[in-house]
Coordinates of C-alpha atoms in Angstrom, one line a residue:
X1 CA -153.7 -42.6 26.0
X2 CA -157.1 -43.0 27.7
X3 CA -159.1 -40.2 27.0
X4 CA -162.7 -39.4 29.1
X5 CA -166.1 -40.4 26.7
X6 CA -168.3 -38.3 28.9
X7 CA -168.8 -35.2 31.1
X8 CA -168.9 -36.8 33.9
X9 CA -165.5 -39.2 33.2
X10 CA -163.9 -35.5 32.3
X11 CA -164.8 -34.1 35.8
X12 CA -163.6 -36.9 37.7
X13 CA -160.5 -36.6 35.5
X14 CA -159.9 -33.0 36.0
X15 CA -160.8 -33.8 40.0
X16 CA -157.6 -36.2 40.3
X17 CA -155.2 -34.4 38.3
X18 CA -153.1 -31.7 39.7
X19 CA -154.8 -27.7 39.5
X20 CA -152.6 -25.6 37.1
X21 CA -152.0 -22.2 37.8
X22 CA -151.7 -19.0 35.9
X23 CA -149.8 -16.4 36.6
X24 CA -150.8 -13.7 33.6
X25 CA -154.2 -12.0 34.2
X26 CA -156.4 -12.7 31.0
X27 CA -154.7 -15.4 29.4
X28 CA -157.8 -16.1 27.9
X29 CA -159.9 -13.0 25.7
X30 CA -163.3 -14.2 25.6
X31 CA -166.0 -12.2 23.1
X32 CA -169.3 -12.8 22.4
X33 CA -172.2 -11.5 20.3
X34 CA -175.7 -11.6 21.7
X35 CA -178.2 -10.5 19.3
X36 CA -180.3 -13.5 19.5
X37 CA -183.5 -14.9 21.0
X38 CA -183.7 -16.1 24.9
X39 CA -182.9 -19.5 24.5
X40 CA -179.5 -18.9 22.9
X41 CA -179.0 -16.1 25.0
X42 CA -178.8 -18.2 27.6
X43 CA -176.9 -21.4 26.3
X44 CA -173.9 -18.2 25.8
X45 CA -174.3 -17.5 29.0
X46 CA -174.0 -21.1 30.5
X47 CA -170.9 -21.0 28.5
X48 CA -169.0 -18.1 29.6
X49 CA -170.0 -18.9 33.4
X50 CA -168.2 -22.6 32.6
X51 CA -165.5 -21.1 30.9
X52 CA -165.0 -18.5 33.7
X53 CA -165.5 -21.1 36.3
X54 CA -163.3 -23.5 35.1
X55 CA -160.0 -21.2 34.4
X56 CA -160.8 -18.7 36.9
X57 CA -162.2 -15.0 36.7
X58 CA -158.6 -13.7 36.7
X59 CA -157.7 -15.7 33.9
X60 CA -160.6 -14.6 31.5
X61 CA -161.3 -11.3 29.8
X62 CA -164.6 -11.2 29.1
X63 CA -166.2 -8.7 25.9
X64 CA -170.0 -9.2 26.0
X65 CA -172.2 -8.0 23.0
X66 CA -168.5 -6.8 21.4
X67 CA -168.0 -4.0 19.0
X68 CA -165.0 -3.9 16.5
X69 CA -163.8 -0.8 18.3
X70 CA -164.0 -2.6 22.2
X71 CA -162.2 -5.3 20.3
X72 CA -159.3 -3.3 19.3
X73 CA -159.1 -1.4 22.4
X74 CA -159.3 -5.0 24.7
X75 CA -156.5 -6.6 22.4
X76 CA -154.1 -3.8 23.0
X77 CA -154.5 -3.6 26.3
X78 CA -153.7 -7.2 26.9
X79 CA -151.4 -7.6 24.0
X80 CA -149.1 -9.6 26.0
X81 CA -151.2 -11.6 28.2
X82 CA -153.5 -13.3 25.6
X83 CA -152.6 -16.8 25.0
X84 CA -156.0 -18.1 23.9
X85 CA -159.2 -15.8 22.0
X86 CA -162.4 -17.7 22.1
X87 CA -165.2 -16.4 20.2
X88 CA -168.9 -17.3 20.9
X89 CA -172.5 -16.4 19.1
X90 CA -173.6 -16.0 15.7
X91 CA -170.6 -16.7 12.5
X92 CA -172.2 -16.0 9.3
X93 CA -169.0 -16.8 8.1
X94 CA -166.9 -15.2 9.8
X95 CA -167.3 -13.6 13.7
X96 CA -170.4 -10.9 13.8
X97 CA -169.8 -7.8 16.3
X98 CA -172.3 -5.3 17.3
X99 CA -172.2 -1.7 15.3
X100 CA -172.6 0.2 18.5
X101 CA -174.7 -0.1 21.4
X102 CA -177.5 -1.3 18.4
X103 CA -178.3 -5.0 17.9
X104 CA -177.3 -5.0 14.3
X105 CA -174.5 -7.3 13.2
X106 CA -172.0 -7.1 10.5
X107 CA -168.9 -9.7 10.0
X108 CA -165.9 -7.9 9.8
X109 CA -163.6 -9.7 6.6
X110 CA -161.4 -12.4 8.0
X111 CA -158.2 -10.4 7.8
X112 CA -159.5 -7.6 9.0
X113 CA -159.7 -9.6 12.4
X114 CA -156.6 -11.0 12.4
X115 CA -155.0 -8.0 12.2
X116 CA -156.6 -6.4 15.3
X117 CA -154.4 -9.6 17.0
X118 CA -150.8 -9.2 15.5
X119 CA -149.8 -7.4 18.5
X120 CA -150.4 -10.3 20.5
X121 CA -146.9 -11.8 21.4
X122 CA -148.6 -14.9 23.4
X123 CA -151.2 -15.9 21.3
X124 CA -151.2 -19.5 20.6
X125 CA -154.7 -20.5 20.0
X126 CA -158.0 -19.1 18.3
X127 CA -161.3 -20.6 18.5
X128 CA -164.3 -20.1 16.3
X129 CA -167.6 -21.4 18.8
X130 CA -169.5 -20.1 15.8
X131 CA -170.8 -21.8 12.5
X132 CA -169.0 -21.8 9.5
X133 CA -166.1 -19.9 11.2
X134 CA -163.4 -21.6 8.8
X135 CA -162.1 -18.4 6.8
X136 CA -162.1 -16.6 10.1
X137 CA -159.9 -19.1 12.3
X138 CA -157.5 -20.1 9.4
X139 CA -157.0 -15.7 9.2
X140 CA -155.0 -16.1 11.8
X141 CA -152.5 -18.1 10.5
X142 CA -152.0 -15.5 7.7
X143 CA -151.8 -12.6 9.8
X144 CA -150.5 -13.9 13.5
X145 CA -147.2 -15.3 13.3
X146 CA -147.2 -16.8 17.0
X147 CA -151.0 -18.7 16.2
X148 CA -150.7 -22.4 15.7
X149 CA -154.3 -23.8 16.6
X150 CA -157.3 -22.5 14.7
X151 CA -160.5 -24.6 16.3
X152 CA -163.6 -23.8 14.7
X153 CA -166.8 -25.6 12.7
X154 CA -166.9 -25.9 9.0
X155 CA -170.6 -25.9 9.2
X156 CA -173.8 -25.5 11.2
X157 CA -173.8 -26.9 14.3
X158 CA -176.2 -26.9 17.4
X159 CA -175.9 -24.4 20.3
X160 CA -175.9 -27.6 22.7
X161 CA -173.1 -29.4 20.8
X162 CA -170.9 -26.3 20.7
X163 CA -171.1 -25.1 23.6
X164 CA -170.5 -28.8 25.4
X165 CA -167.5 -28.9 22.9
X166 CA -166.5 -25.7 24.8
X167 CA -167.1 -26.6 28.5
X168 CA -164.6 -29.6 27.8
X169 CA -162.4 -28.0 26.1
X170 CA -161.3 -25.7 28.6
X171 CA -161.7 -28.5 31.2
X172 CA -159.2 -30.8 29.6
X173 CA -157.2 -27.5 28.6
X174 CA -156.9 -26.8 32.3
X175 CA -155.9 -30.0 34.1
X176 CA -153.5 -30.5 31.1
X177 CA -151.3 -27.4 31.3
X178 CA -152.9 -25.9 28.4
X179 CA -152.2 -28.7 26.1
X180 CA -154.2 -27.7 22.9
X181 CA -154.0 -31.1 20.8
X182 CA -155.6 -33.3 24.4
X183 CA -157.6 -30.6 24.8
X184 CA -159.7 -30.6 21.2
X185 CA -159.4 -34.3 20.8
X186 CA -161.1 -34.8 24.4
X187 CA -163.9 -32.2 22.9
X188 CA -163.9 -33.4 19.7
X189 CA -164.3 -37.1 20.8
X190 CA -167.1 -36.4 23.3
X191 CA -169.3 -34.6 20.0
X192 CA -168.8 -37.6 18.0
X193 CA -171.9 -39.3 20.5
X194 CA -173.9 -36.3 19.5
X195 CA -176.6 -37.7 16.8
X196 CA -176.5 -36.3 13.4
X197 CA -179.2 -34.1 13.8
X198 CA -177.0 -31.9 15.7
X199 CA -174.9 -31.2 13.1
X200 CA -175.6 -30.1 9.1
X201 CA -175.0 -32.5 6.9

């Protein structure tokens, strides 16, 4: 199967295939932590508004600078619409959320995050856009029955890489009805160009 080397090859790709459409509001439950200097800030930014443009507003629930509790509250709301949860900002091993309106972190223990998902009958797919997110994604296959993709990065990894890995993710996610597997091995394909010093080693 040819698969696109670049963003551009991936555009013109997605341009020429046939527009999939959704029929359950938020299929995707995007959060995001944002205690971070201005440059990051707005590399997450660039990232949602790709995501967002490439799946549609109706098709993405968006939970900036997310607490545990807004967490909860979002997932059992849209229990049954969620197919895919994307997380995006700082890991520190896990996913960090906010501890109130404040911009102090903490990283809730793995299972403890699952869990907050088990109500989610839909949920295929979890993905880490965070360092070192391992324990976190692979949680999911513990505690959420339905999961069965966990993307995420063992290690560090630049905010440019990661978030690139993200924009064509959800591209080739799109134009191919939400395959998962063509979707990370476009992504994943397109990083390996990335020199090393994008990556820790």
């Amino acid at each position: 199967e040819l698969v696109p080397q670049s963003l551009q090859e991936i555009s013109d790709w997605l341009s020429s295939s046939p527009t999939v459409q959704h029929d359950n509001y938020g299929q995707l439950l995007l959060a995001t932590n944002e205690c971070t200097g201005d440059n990051a800030l707005r590399e997450i930014q660039s990232e949602v508004d790709r995501i967002v443009e490439t799946l549609g507003e109706h098709s993405v629930i968006q939970l900036r600078r997310v607490t545990l509790g807004q967490l909860v509250s979002a997932v059992n709301t849209y229990a049954t619409a969620v197919v895919v949860s994307h997380f995006s900002g700082h890991g520190g091993g896990g996913f960090a959320v906010h501890a109130g309106s404040s911009n102090r972190l903490f990283v809730p223990p793995p299972n403890d995050l699952a869990q907050i998902f088990t109500a989610c009958e839909r949920l295929q797919c979890v993905v880490f856009n965070a360092c070192r997110s391992v324990r976190a994604a692979e949680a999911f296959f513990d505690n959420c029955p339905t999961v069965n993709y966990a993307v995420y990065f063992v290690e560090r990894v630049a905010d440019e890489a990661a978030h690139v890995f993200a924009h064509v993710f959800y591209l080739v996610l799109k134009c191919r009805n939400w395959n998962v597997e063509a979707a990370f091995g476009a992504a994943r394909r397109l990083l390996q160009s990335y020199p090393d010093h994008f990556y820790e080693r």
